């Protein structure tokens, strides 16, 4: 009795399958929206890549610093509290506090 090993993933679609997928995409979204969808997908992939690289560099910094297992949590906590600044870009924007209608009514009385 011979057993076949089932693949974990489906095979990658070839030429005819890609044409059918492209045709269905044109029918669903229209020819005008496909470039916009492709652009936004590319931007999202770029943001994901940046985030992944950022995490990889932080992990590499921790490895180079020779952290023990317990010290990794301290590093993450210190970074979360703002004690460590490894970023050069500004990730946060200053905002005004949100007020509810009740707060504004009581302040005006």
Backbone as XML, in Angstrom:
<?xml version="1.0"?>
<chain id="A" units="angstrom">
  <residue number="1" name="UNK">
    <atom name="N" x="0.840" y="-1.162" z="0.000"/>
    <atom name="CA" x="0.000" y="0.000" z="0.000"/>
    <atom name="C" x="0.896" y="1.240" z="0.000"/>
  </residue>
  <residue number="2" name="UNK">
    <atom name="N" x="0.809" y="2.061" z="-1.031"/>
    <atom name="CA" x="1.654" y="3.239" z="-1.181"/>
    <atom name="C" x="0.867" y="4.490" z="-0.795"/>
  </residue>
  <residue number="3" name="UNK">
    <atom name="N" x="1.535" y="5.344" z="-0.034"/>
    <atom name="CA" x="0.909" y="6.598" z="0.371"/>
    <atom name="C" x="1.522" y="7.732" z="-0.435"/>
  </residue>
  <residue number="4" name="UNK">
    <atom name="N" x="0.666" y="8.671" z="-0.827"/>
    <atom name="CA" x="1.153" y="9.858" z="-1.516"/>
    <atom name="C" x="1.279" y="10.987" z="-0.514"/>
  </residue>
  <residue number="5" name="UNK">
    <atom name="N" x="2.325" y="11.748" z="-0.653"/>
    <atom name="CA" x="2.513" y="12.897" z="0.221"/>
    <atom name="C" x="1.819" y="14.081" z="-0.435"/>
  </residue>
  <residue number="6" name="UNK">
    <atom name="N" x="0.881" y="14.669" z="0.272"/>
    <atom name="CA" x="0.150" y="15.824" z="-0.248"/>
    <atom name="C" x="0.980" y="17.083" z="-0.010"/>
  </residue>
  <residue number="7" name="UNK">
    <atom name="N" x="1.082" y="17.934" z="-1.021"/>
    <atom name="CA" x="1.839" y="19.179" z="-0.833"/>
    <atom name="C" x="1.104" y="20.106" z="0.136"/>
  </residue>
  <residue number="8" name="UNK">
    <atom name="N" x="1.876" y="20.892" z="0.881"/>
    <atom name="CA" x="1.279" y="21.826" z="1.825"/>
    <atom name="C" x="0.665" y="23.033" z="1.128"/>
  </residue>
  <residue number="9" name="UNK">
    <atom name="N" x="1.258" y="23.429" z="0.016"/>
    <atom name="CA" x="0.791" y="24.606" z="-0.696"/>
    <atom name="C" x="0.370" y="24.217" z="-2.101"/>
  </residue>
  <residue number="10" name="UNK">
    <atom name="N" x="-0.557" y="24.997" z="-2.644"/>
    <atom name="CA" x="-0.983" y="24.772" z="-4.020"/>
    <atom name="C" x="0.142" y="25.217" z="-4.953"/>
  </residue>
  <residue number="11" name="UNK">
    <atom name="N" x="0.213" y="24.637" z="-6.141"/>
    <atom name="CA" x="1.261" y="25.061" z="-7.073"/>
    <atom name="C" x="1.049" y="26.505" z="-7.518"/>
  </residue>
  <residue number="12" name="UNK">
    <atom name="N" x="2.132" y="27.139" z="-7.912"/>
    <atom name="CA" x="2.075" y="28.524" z="-8.371"/>
    <atom name="C" x="1.383" y="28.551" z="-9.730"/>
  </residue>
  <residue number="13" name="UNK">
    <atom name="N" x="0.401" y="29.460" z="-9.905"/>
    <atom name="CA" x="-0.315" y="29.498" z="-11.187"/>
    <atom name="C" x="0.608" y="29.907" z="-12.330"/>
  </residue>
  <residue number="14" name="UNK">
    <atom name="N" x="0.382" y="29.302" z="-13.478"/>
    <atom name="CA" x="1.177" y="29.591" z="-14.661"/>
    <atom name="C" x="0.518" y="30.643" z="-15.536"/>
  </residue>
  <residue number="15" name="UNK">
    <atom name="N" x="0.883" y="30.673" z="-16.813"/>
    <atom name="CA" x="0.392" y="31.674" z="-17.752"/>
    <atom name="C" x="-1.115" y="31.718" z="-17.910"/>
  </residue>
  <residue number="16" name="UNK">
    <atom name="N" x="-1.764" y="30.609" z="-18.289"/>
    <atom name="CA" x="-3.218" y="30.660" z="-18.488"/>
    <atom name="C" x="-3.980" y="31.015" z="-17.206"/>
  </residue>
  <residue number="17" name="UNK">
    <atom name="N" x="-3.516" y="30.505" z="-16.079"/>
    <atom name="CA" x="-4.189" y="30.816" z="-14.820"/>
    <atom name="C" x="-4.060" y="32.295" z="-14.476"/>
  </residue>
  <residue number="18" name="UNK">
    <atom name="N" x="-2.879" y="32.866" z="-14.729"/>
    <atom name="CA" x="-2.685" y="34.288" z="-14.451"/>
    <atom name="C" x="-3.557" y="35.156" z="-15.346"/>
  </residue>
  <residue number="19" name="UNK">
    <atom name="N" x="-3.740" y="34.756" z="-16.597"/>
    <atom name="CA" x="-4.618" y="35.514" z="-17.489"/>
    <atom name="C" x="-6.060" y="35.479" z="-16.997"/>
  </residue>
  <residue number="20" name="UNK">
    <atom name="N" x="-6.506" y="34.340" z="-16.526"/>
    <atom name="CA" x="-7.869" y="34.235" z="-15.997"/>
    <atom name="C" x="-8.016" y="35.107" z="-14.751"/>
  </residue>
  <residue number="21" name="UNK">
    <atom name="N" x="-7.025" y="35.080" z="-13.873"/>
    <atom name="CA" x="-7.068" y="35.908" z="-12.664"/>
    <atom name="C" x="-7.082" y="37.390" z="-13.035"/>
  </residue>
  <residue number="22" name="UNK">
    <atom name="N" x="-6.271" y="37.794" z="-14.008"/>
    <atom name="CA" x="-6.241" y="39.181" z="-14.463"/>
    <atom name="C" x="-7.584" y="39.590" z="-15.048"/>
  </residue>
  <residue number="23" name="UNK">
    <atom name="N" x="-8.198" y="38.725" z="-15.835"/>
    <atom name="CA" x="-9.501" y="39.013" z="-16.434"/>
    <atom name="C" x="-10.562" y="39.197" z="-15.346"/>
  </residue>
  <residue number="24" name="UNK">
    <atom name="N" x="-10.552" y="38.345" z="-14.344"/>
    <atom name="CA" x="-11.518" y="38.461" z="-13.244"/>
    <atom name="C" x="-11.281" y="39.756" z="-12.468"/>
  </residue>
  <residue number="25" name="UNK">
    <atom name="N" x="-10.021" y="40.117" z="-12.263"/>
    <atom name="CA" x="-9.707" y="41.361" z="-11.555"/>
    <atom name="C" x="-10.217" y="42.570" z="-12.331"/>
  </residue>
  <residue number="26" name="UNK">
    <atom name="N" x="-10.075" y="42.553" z="-13.651"/>
    <atom name="CA" x="-10.575" y="43.659" z="-14.474"/>
    <atom name="C" x="-12.091" y="43.736" z="-14.383"/>
  </residue>
  <residue number="27" name="UNK">
    <atom name="N" x="-12.753" y="42.591" z="-14.387"/>
    <atom name="CA" x="-14.212" y="42.594" z="-14.262"/>
    <atom name="C" x="-14.657" y="43.116" z="-12.898"/>
  </residue>
  <residue number="28" name="UNK">
    <atom name="N" x="-13.956" y="42.729" z="-11.844"/>
    <atom name="CA" x="-14.358" y="43.137" z="-10.501"/>
    <atom name="C" x="-14.078" y="44.610" z="-10.215"/>
  </residue>
  <residue number="29" name="UNK">
    <atom name="N" x="-12.897" y="45.071" z="-10.546"/>
    <atom name="CA" x="-12.478" y="46.406" z="-10.144"/>
    <atom name="C" x="-12.538" y="47.436" z="-11.263"/>
  </residue>
  <residue number="30" name="UNK">
    <atom name="N" x="-12.539" y="47.019" z="-12.484"/>
    <atom name="CA" x="-12.495" y="47.960" z="-13.589"/>
    <atom name="C" x="-11.056" y="48.290" z="-13.937"/>
  </residue>
  <residue number="31" name="UNK">
    <atom name="N" x="-10.848" y="48.639" z="-15.189"/>
    <atom name="CA" x="-9.487" y="48.890" z="-15.670"/>
    <atom name="C" x="-8.872" y="50.131" z="-15.034"/>
  </residue>
  <residue number="32" name="UNK">
    <atom name="N" x="-9.697" y="51.089" z="-14.605"/>
    <atom name="CA" x="-9.159" y="52.328" z="-14.035"/>
    <atom name="C" x="-8.626" y="52.146" z="-12.620"/>
  </residue>
  <residue number="33" name="UNK">
    <atom name="N" x="-9.203" y="51.235" z="-11.854"/>
    <atom name="CA" x="-8.797" y="51.082" z="-10.455"/>
    <atom name="C" x="-7.620" y="50.138" z="-10.264"/>
  </residue>
  <residue number="34" name="UNK">
    <atom name="N" x="-7.308" y="49.325" z="-11.233"/>
    <atom name="CA" x="-6.231" y="48.342" z="-11.068"/>
    <atom name="C" x="-4.873" y="49.010" z="-10.829"/>
  </residue>
  <residue number="35" name="UNK">
    <atom name="N" x="-4.491" y="50.074" z="-11.564"/>
    <atom name="CA" x="-3.206" y="50.718" z="-11.241"/>
    <atom name="C" x="-3.174" y="51.303" z="-9.826"/>
  </residue>
  <residue number="36" name="UNK">
    <atom name="N" x="-4.310" y="51.866" z="-9.379"/>
    <atom name="CA" x="-4.368" y="52.403" z="-8.019"/>
    <atom name="C" x="-4.214" y="51.286" z="-6.992"/>
  </residue>
  <residue number="37" name="UNK">
    <atom name="N" x="-4.871" y="50.153" z="-7.239"/>
    <atom name="CA" x="-4.752" y="49.016" z="-6.328"/>
    <atom name="C" x="-3.320" y="48.492" z="-6.294"/>
  </residue>
  <residue number="38" name="UNK">
    <atom name="N" x="-2.691" y="48.418" z="-7.456"/>
    <atom name="CA" x="-1.309" y="47.936" z="-7.515"/>
    <atom name="C" x="-0.377" y="48.893" z="-6.771"/>
  </residue>
  <residue number="39" name="UNK">
    <atom name="N" x="-0.603" y="50.194" z="-6.931"/>
    <atom name="CA" x="0.235" y="51.188" z="-6.258"/>
    <atom name="C" x="0.073" y="51.093" z="-4.741"/>
  </residue>
  <residue number="40" name="UNK">
    <atom name="N" x="-1.178" y="51.014" z="-4.277"/>
    <atom name="CA" x="-1.393" y="50.938" z="-2.832"/>
    <atom name="C" x="-0.870" y="49.623" z="-2.260"/>
  </residue>
  <residue number="41" name="UNK">
    <atom name="N" x="-0.956" y="48.547" z="-3.038"/>
    <atom name="CA" x="-0.395" y="47.272" z="-2.591"/>
    <atom name="C" x="1.122" y="47.376" z="-2.476"/>
  </residue>
  <residue number="42" name="UNK">
    <atom name="N" x="1.754" y="48.020" z="-3.441"/>
    <atom name="CA" x="3.202" y="48.215" z="-3.385"/>
    <atom name="C" x="3.624" y="49.064" z="-2.201"/>
  </residue>
  <residue number="43" name="UNK">
    <atom name="N" x="2.851" y="50.126" z="-1.915"/>
    <atom name="CA" x="3.166" y="50.967" z="-0.763"/>
    <atom name="C" x="3.020" y="50.187" z="0.540"/>
  </residue>
  <residue number="44" name="UNK">
    <atom name="N" x="1.970" y="49.378" z="0.627"/>
    <atom name="CA" x="1.763" y="48.575" z="1.836"/>
    <atom name="C" x="2.897" y="47.576" z="2.015"/>
  </residue>
  <residue number="45" name="UNK">
    <atom name="N" x="3.338" y="46.969" z="0.921"/>
    <atom name="CA" x="4.453" y="46.024" z="1.006"/>
    <atom name="C" x="5.725" y="46.742" z="1.444"/>
  </residue>
  <residue number="46" name="UNK">
    <atom name="N" x="5.923" y="47.968" z="0.954"/>
    <atom name="CA" x="7.086" y="48.750" z="1.356"/>
    <atom name="C" x="7.064" y="49.085" z="2.839"/>
  </residue>
  <residue number="47" name="UNK">
    <atom name="N" x="5.901" y="49.476" z="3.360"/>
    <atom name="CA" x="5.771" y="49.761" z="4.786"/>
    <atom name="C" x="6.023" y="48.514" z="5.621"/>
  </residue>
  <residue number="48" name="UNK">
    <atom name="N" x="5.506" y="47.386" z="5.158"/>
    <atom name="CA" x="5.736" y="46.125" z="5.865"/>
    <atom name="C" x="7.227" y="45.800" z="5.885"/>
  </residue>
  <residue number="49" name="UNK">
    <atom name="N" x="7.897" y="46.006" z="4.761"/>
    <atom name="CA" x="9.334" y="45.736" z="4.669"/>
    <atom name="C" x="10.112" y="46.636" z="5.628"/>
  </residue>
  <residue number="50" name="UNK">
    <atom name="N" x="9.733" y="47.928" z="5.700"/>
    <atom name="CA" x="10.412" y="48.849" z="6.614"/>
    <atom name="C" x="10.235" y="48.413" z="8.061"/>
  </residue>
  <residue number="51" name="UNK">
    <atom name="N" x="9.008" y="48.016" z="8.405"/>
    <atom name="CA" x="8.743" y="47.561" z="9.767"/>
    <atom name="C" x="9.529" y="46.316" z="10.111"/>
  </residue>
  <residue number="52" name="UNK">
    <atom name="N" x="9.599" y="45.390" z="9.156"/>
    <atom name="CA" x="10.352" y="44.159" z="9.388"/>
    <atom name="C" x="11.836" y="44.456" z="9.565"/>
  </residue>
  <residue number="53" name="UNK">
    <atom name="N" x="12.375" y="45.346" z="8.733"/>
    <atom name="CA" x="13.791" y="45.705" z="8.852"/>
    <atom name="C" x="14.076" y="46.397" z="10.185"/>
  </residue>
  <residue number="54" name="UNK">
    <atom name="N" x="13.118" y="47.216" z="10.638"/>
    <atom name="CA" x="13.282" y="47.912" z="11.907"/>
    <atom name="C" x="13.366" y="46.912" z="13.062"/>
  </residue>
  <residue number="55" name="UNK">
    <atom name="N" x="12.490" y="45.919" z="13.043"/>
    <atom name="CA" x="12.512" y="44.887" z="14.084"/>
    <atom name="C" x="13.807" y="44.093" z="14.009"/>
  </residue>
  <residue number="56" name="UNK">
    <atom name="N" x="14.245" y="43.770" z="12.791"/>
    <atom name="CA" x="15.486" y="43.010" z="12.638"/>
    <atom name="C" x="16.685" y="43.786" z="13.167"/>
  </residue>
  <residue number="57" name="UNK">
    <atom name="N" x="16.727" y="45.100" z="12.918"/>
    <atom name="CA" x="17.853" y="45.893" z="13.417"/>
    <atom name="C" x="17.831" y="45.977" z="14.939"/>
  </residue>
  <residue number="58" name="UNK">
    <atom name="N" x="16.636" y="46.084" z="15.532"/>
    <atom name="CA" x="16.556" y="46.110" z="16.991"/>
    <atom name="C" x="17.026" y="44.787" z="17.586"/>
  </residue>
  <residue number="59" name="UNK">
    <atom name="N" x="16.635" y="43.690" z="16.968"/>
    <atom name="CA" x="17.091" y="42.389" z="17.453"/>
    <atom name="C" x="18.601" y="42.249" z="17.312"/>
  </residue>
  <residue number="60" name="UNK">
    <atom name="N" x="19.135" y="42.750" z="16.209"/>
    <atom name="CA" x="20.581" y="42.680" z="15.995"/>
    <atom name="C" x="21.317" y="43.541" z="17.020"/>
  </residue>
  <residue number="61" name="UNK">
    <atom name="N" x="20.758" y="44.728" z="17.331"/>
    <atom name="CA" x="21.367" y="45.575" z="18.357"/>
    <atom name="C" x="21.395" y="44.859" z="19.697"/>
  </residue>
  <residue number="62" name="UNK">
    <atom name="N" x="20.321" y="44.154" z="20.007"/>
    <atom name="CA" x="20.261" y="43.428" z="21.273"/>
    <atom name="C" x="21.285" y="42.301" z="21.296"/>
  </residue>
  <residue number="63" name="UNK">
    <atom name="N" x="21.447" y="41.613" z="20.168"/>
    <atom name="CA" x="22.435" y="40.525" z="20.104"/>
    <atom name="C" x="23.853" y="41.070" z="20.254"/>
  </residue>
  <residue number="64" name="UNK">
    <atom name="N" x="24.129" y="42.188" z="19.576"/>
    <atom name="CA" x="25.467" y="42.769" z="19.635"/>
    <atom name="C" x="25.791" y="43.279" z="21.032"/>
  </residue>
  <residue number="65" name="UNK">
    <atom name="N" x="24.781" y="43.744" z="21.741"/>
    <atom name="CA" x="25.006" y="44.259" z="23.089"/>
    <atom name="C" x="25.216" y="43.129" z="24.088"/>
  </residue>
  <residue number="66" name="UNK">
    <atom name="N" x="24.948" y="41.901" z="23.687"/>
    <atom name="CA" x="25.177" y="40.749" z="24.547"/>
    <atom name="C" x="24.168" y="40.613" z="25.667"/>
  </residue>
  <residue number="67" name="UNK">
    <atom name="N" x="22.924" y="40.813" z="25.345"/>
    <atom name="CA" x="21.882" y="40.714" z="26.360"/>
    <atom name="C" x="21.660" y="39.280" z="26.801"/>
  </residue>
  <residue number="68" name="UNK">
    <atom name="N" x="21.382" y="39.142" z="28.064"/>
    <atom name="CA" x="20.943" y="37.862" z="28.610"/>
    <atom name="C" x="19.433" y="37.793" z="28.416"/>
  </residue>
  <residue number="69" name="UNK">
    <atom name="N" x="18.828" y="36.666" z="28.736"/>
    <atom name="CA" x="17.399" y="36.500" z="28.524"/>
    <atom name="C" x="16.572" y="37.520" z="29.303"/>
  </residue>
  <residue number="70" name="UNK">
    <atom name="N" x="16.880" y="37.776" z="30.534"/>
    <atom name="CA" x="16.115" y="38.710" z="31.350"/>
    <atom name="C" x="16.314" y="40.153" z="30.940"/>
  </residue>
  <residue number="71" name="UNK">
    <atom name="N" x="17.478" y="40.470" z="30.392"/>
    <atom name="CA" x="17.779" y="41.841" z="30.011"/>
    <atom name="C" x="17.016" y="42.277" z="28.769"/>
  </residue>
  <residue number="72" name="UNK">
    <atom name="N" x="16.564" y="41.338" z="27.943"/>
    <atom name="CA" x="15.803" y="41.702" z="26.751"/>
    <atom name="C" x="14.508" y="42.398" z="27.132"/>
  </residue>
  <residue number="73" name="UNK">
    <atom name="N" x="13.850" y="41.912" z="28.192"/>
    <atom name="CA" x="12.611" y="42.534" z="28.640"/>
    <atom name="C" x="12.876" y="43.936" z="29.172"/>
  </residue>
  <residue number="74" name="UNK">
    <atom name="N" x="13.988" y="44.118" z="29.882"/>
    <atom name="CA" x="14.337" y="45.437" z="30.393"/>
    <atom name="C" x="14.603" y="46.403" z="29.243"/>
  </residue>
  <residue number="75" name="UNK">
    <atom name="N" x="15.264" y="45.929" z="28.188"/>
    <atom name="CA" x="15.534" y="46.758" z="27.023"/>
    <atom name="C" x="14.230" y="47.190" z="26.370"/>
  </residue>
  <residue number="76" name="UNK">
    <atom name="N" x="13.295" y="46.258" z="26.212"/>
    <atom name="CA" x="12.008" y="46.573" z="25.590"/>
    <atom name="C" x="11.222" y="47.558" z="26.444"/>
  </residue>
  <residue number="77" name="UNK">
    <atom name="N" x="11.259" y="47.386" z="27.769"/>
    <atom name="CA" x="10.543" y="48.295" z="28.665"/>
    <atom name="C" x="11.157" y="49.688" z="28.623"/>
  </residue>
  <residue number="78" name="UNK">
    <atom name="N" x="12.480" y="49.766" z="28.612"/>
    <atom name="CA" x="13.147" y="51.064" z="28.559"/>
    <atom name="C" x="12.853" y="51.769" z="27.247"/>
  </residue>
  <residue number="79" name="UNK">
    <atom name="N" x="12.816" y="51.017" z="26.173"/>
    <atom name="CA" x="12.518" y="51.616" z="24.877"/>
    <atom name="C" x="11.078" y="52.096" z="24.835"/>
  </residue>
  <residue number="80" name="UNK">
    <atom name="N" x="10.153" y="51.325" z="25.423"/>
    <atom name="CA" x="8.743" y="51.711" z="25.443"/>
    <atom name="C" x="8.530" y="52.976" z="26.269"/>
  </residue>
  <residue number="81" name="UNK">
    <atom name="N" x="9.306" y="53.157" z="27.327"/>
    <atom name="CA" x="9.176" y="54.338" z="28.174"/>
    <atom name="C" x="9.873" y="55.552" z="27.575"/>
  </residue>
  <residue number="82" name="UNK">
    <atom name="N" x="10.578" y="55.379" z="26.491"/>
    <atom name="CA" x="11.237" y="56.494" z="25.839"/>
    <atom name="C" x="12.622" y="56.777" z="26.361"/>
  </residue>
  <residue number="83" name="UNK">
    <atom name="N" x="13.157" y="55.901" z="27.191"/>
    <atom name="CA" x="14.501" y="56.112" z="27.720"/>
    <atom name="C" x="15.560" y="55.865" z="26.657"/>
  </residue>
  <residue number="84" name="UNK">
    <atom name="N" x="15.265" y="55.009" z="25.702"/>
    <atom name="CA" x="16.184" y="54.734" z="24.604"/>
    <atom name="C" x="15.616" y="55.344" z="23.343"/>
  </residue>
  <residue number="85" name="UNK">
    <atom name="N" x="16.437" y="55.961" z="22.549"/>
    <atom name="CA" x="15.978" y="56.556" z="21.299"/>
    <atom name="C" x="16.851" y="56.026" z="20.181"/>
  </residue>
  <residue number="86" name="UNK">
    <atom name="N" x="16.385" y="54.969" z="19.520"/>
    <atom name="CA" x="17.143" y="54.401" z="18.414"/>
    <atom name="C" x="16.602" y="54.850" z="17.075"/>
  </residue>
  <residue number="87" name="UNK">
    <atom name="N" x="15.448" y="55.549" z="17.072"/>
    <atom name="CA" x="14.857" y="56.011" z="15.818"/>
    <atom name="C" x="15.328" y="57.424" z="15.525"/>
  </residue>
  <residue number="88" name="UNK">
    <atom name="N" x="15.505" y="57.712" z="14.259"/>
    <atom name="CA" x="15.797" y="59.068" z="13.842"/>
    <atom name="C" x="14.556" y="59.760" z="13.304"/>
  </residue>
  <residue number="89" name="UNK">
    <atom name="N" x="13.513" y="58.997" z="13.007"/>
    <atom name="CA" x="12.300" y="59.575" z="12.459"/>
    <atom name="C" x="11.278" y="59.773" z="13.571"/>
  </residue>
  <residue number="90" name="UNK">
    <atom name="N" x="10.354" y="60.697" z="13.335"/>
    <atom name="CA" x="9.312" y="60.980" z="14.317"/>
    <atom name="C" x="8.103" y="60.127" z="14.001"/>
  </residue>
  <residue number="91" name="UNK">
    <atom name="N" x="7.776" y="59.195" z="14.906"/>
    <atom name="CA" x="6.649" y="58.305" z="14.690"/>
    <atom name="C" x="5.364" y="58.854" z="15.289"/>
  </residue>
  <residue number="92" name="UNK">
    <atom name="N" x="5.448" y="59.861" z="16.157"/>
    <atom name="CA" x="4.278" y="60.337" z="16.861"/>
    <atom name="C" x="4.009" y="61.791" z="16.517"/>
  </residue>
  <residue number="93" name="UNK">
    <atom name="N" x="2.737" y="62.153" z="16.596"/>
    <atom name="CA" x="2.305" y="63.507" z="16.305"/>
    <atom name="C" x="1.639" y="64.062" z="17.556"/>
  </residue>
  <residue number="94" name="UNK">
    <atom name="N" x="1.938" y="65.313" z="17.882"/>
    <atom name="CA" x="1.299" y="65.951" z="19.028"/>
    <atom name="C" x="-0.159" y="66.225" z="18.679"/>
  </residue>
  <residue number="95" name="UNK">
    <atom name="N" x="-1.066" y="65.876" z="19.592"/>
    <atom name="CA" x="-2.493" y="66.094" z="19.354"/>
    <atom name="C" x="-3.112" y="66.795" z="20.544"/>
  </residue>
  <residue number="96" name="UNK">
    <atom name="N" x="-4.278" y="67.390" z="20.314"/>
    <atom name="CA" x="-5.038" y="68.026" z="21.374"/>
    <atom name="C" x="-5.863" y="66.968" z="22.089"/>
  </residue>
  <residue number="97" name="UNK">
    <atom name="N" x="-6.121" y="67.142" z="23.384"/>
    <atom name="CA" x="-6.955" y="66.167" z="24.089"/>
    <atom name="C" x="-8.389" y="66.203" z="23.560"/>
  </residue>
  <residue number="98" name="UNK">
    <atom name="N" x="-9.023" y="65.057" z="23.547"/>
    <atom name="CA" x="-10.388" y="64.942" z="23.060"/>
    <atom name="C" x="-11.338" y="65.328" z="24.173"/>
  </residue>
  <residue number="99" name="UNK">
    <atom name="N" x="-12.302" y="66.192" z="23.847"/>
    <atom name="CA" x="-13.301" y="66.587" z="24.835"/>
    <atom name="C" x="-14.665" y="66.116" z="24.377"/>
  </residue>
  <residue number="100" name="UNK">
    <atom name="N" x="-15.511" y="65.775" z="25.326"/>
    <atom name="CA" x="-16.867" y="65.346" z="24.998"/>
    <atom name="C" x="-17.798" y="66.539" z="25.060"/>
  </residue>
  <residue number="101" name="UNK">
    <atom name="N" x="-19.018" y="66.361" z="24.597"/>
    <atom name="CA" x="-19.986" y="67.452" z="24.621"/>
    <atom name="C" x="-20.305" y="67.864" z="26.052"/>
  </residue>
  <residue number="102" name="UNK">
    <atom name="N" x="-20.362" y="66.904" z="26.971"/>
    <atom name="CA" x="-20.659" y="67.214" z="28.366"/>
    <atom name="C" x="-19.581" y="68.108" z="28.964"/>
  </residue>
  <residue number="103" name="UNK">
    <atom name="N" x="-18.327" y="67.834" z="28.654"/>
    <atom name="CA" x="-17.233" y="68.639" z="29.190"/>
    <atom name="C" x="-17.302" y="70.062" z="28.666"/>
  </residue>
  <residue number="104" name="UNK">
    <atom name="N" x="-17.606" y="70.236" z="27.393"/>
    <atom name="CA" x="-17.670" y="71.579" z="26.827"/>
    <atom name="C" x="-18.872" y="72.339" z="27.362"/>
  </residue>
  <residue number="105" name="UNK">
    <atom name="N" x="-19.998" y="71.656" z="27.640"/>
    <atom name="CA" x="-21.173" y="72.320" z="28.193"/>
    <atom name="C" x="-20.917" y="72.768" z="29.625"/>
  </residue>
  <residue number="106" name="UNK">
    <atom name="N" x="-20.251" y="71.934" z="30.423"/>
    <atom name="CA" x="-19.995" y="72.304" z="31.815"/>
    <atom name="C" x="-18.956" y="73.406" z="31.911"/>
  </residue>
  <residue number="107" name="UNK">
    <atom name="N" x="-18.021" y="73.459" z="30.990"/>
    <atom name="CA" x="-17.013" y="74.512" z="31.007"/>
    <atom name="C" x="-17.617" y="75.858" z="30.641"/>
  </residue>
  <residue number="108" name="UNK">
    <atom name="N" x="-18.611" y="75.874" z="29.756"/>
    <atom name="CA" x="-19.198" y="77.131" z="29.317"/>
    <atom name="C" x="-20.182" y="77.688" z="30.338"/>
  </residue>
  <residue number="109" name="UNK">
    <atom name="N" x="-20.712" y="76.853" z="31.249"/>
    <atom name="CA" x="-21.678" y="77.326" z="32.263"/>
    <atom name="C" x="-21.006" y="78.017" z="33.381"/>
  </residue>
</chain>
